[in-house]
Steps between C-alpha positions, in 0.01 A plus 500: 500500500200260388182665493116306570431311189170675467694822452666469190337713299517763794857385454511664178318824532691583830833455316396696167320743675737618769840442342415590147821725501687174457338393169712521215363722213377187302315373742305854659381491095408182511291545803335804314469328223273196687297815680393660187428152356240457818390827423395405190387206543247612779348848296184474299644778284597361133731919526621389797607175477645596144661801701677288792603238232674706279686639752638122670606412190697815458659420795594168414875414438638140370553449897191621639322282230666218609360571853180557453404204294465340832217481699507809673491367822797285473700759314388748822683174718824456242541937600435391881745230529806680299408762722495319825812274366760793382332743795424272760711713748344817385102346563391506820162263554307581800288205613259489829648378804204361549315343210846529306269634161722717319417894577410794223763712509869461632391752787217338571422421900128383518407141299233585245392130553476416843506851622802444749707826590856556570523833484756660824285655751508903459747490226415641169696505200436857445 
């Protein structure tokens, strides 16, 4: 399924974020591993920032090393696309019928960017 050019970032943090069960264990580190390097990079605290890096490079294998001396946005997309290549039948992208903007969540029925609906009339998922 091809998704609105615009959202390919949104691309990225709908697939990691809802089917981060299908990560393998190198890559959920590595994803740590670029969080607590944001972390650090955006406290004013010299114990902090001494703190969060200590523990990333802990974590750091020869692998997730290998990963992370990407730009973290592009290693974020090389996660995405093995994801969406080897799970592709697994991932299930909900786009707007209308604006066809990719949603949130996979169970998502109202379009955070044009603020269409599909929800079913009187049926909840409760």
């Amino acid at each position: 399924m091809e998704v609105h050019p615009a959202d390919d970032d949104a691309l990225t943090r709908y697939v990691l974020d809802n089917y981060a069960h299908l990560l393998t264990e190198t890559e959920r580190t590595t994803l740590r591993v670029l969080n607590l390097e944001l972390k650090s990079d955006n406290t004013n605290s010299p114990n902090t920032r001494h703190m969060l890096e200590k523990v990333a490079e802990n974590l750091k294998s020869p692998a997730v090393t290998d990963l992370v001396s990407q730009d973290a946005s592009v290693c974020r997309r090389t996660i995405r696309d093995r994801l969406l290549r080897e799970h592709g039948n697994d991932i299930i992208l909900v786009t707007c019928p209308q604006c066809q903007r990719l949603a949130r969540t996979p169970r998502a029925q109202m379009c955070v960017h044009c603020g269409h609906s599909w929800r079913s009339q009187g049926i909840t998922d409760e």
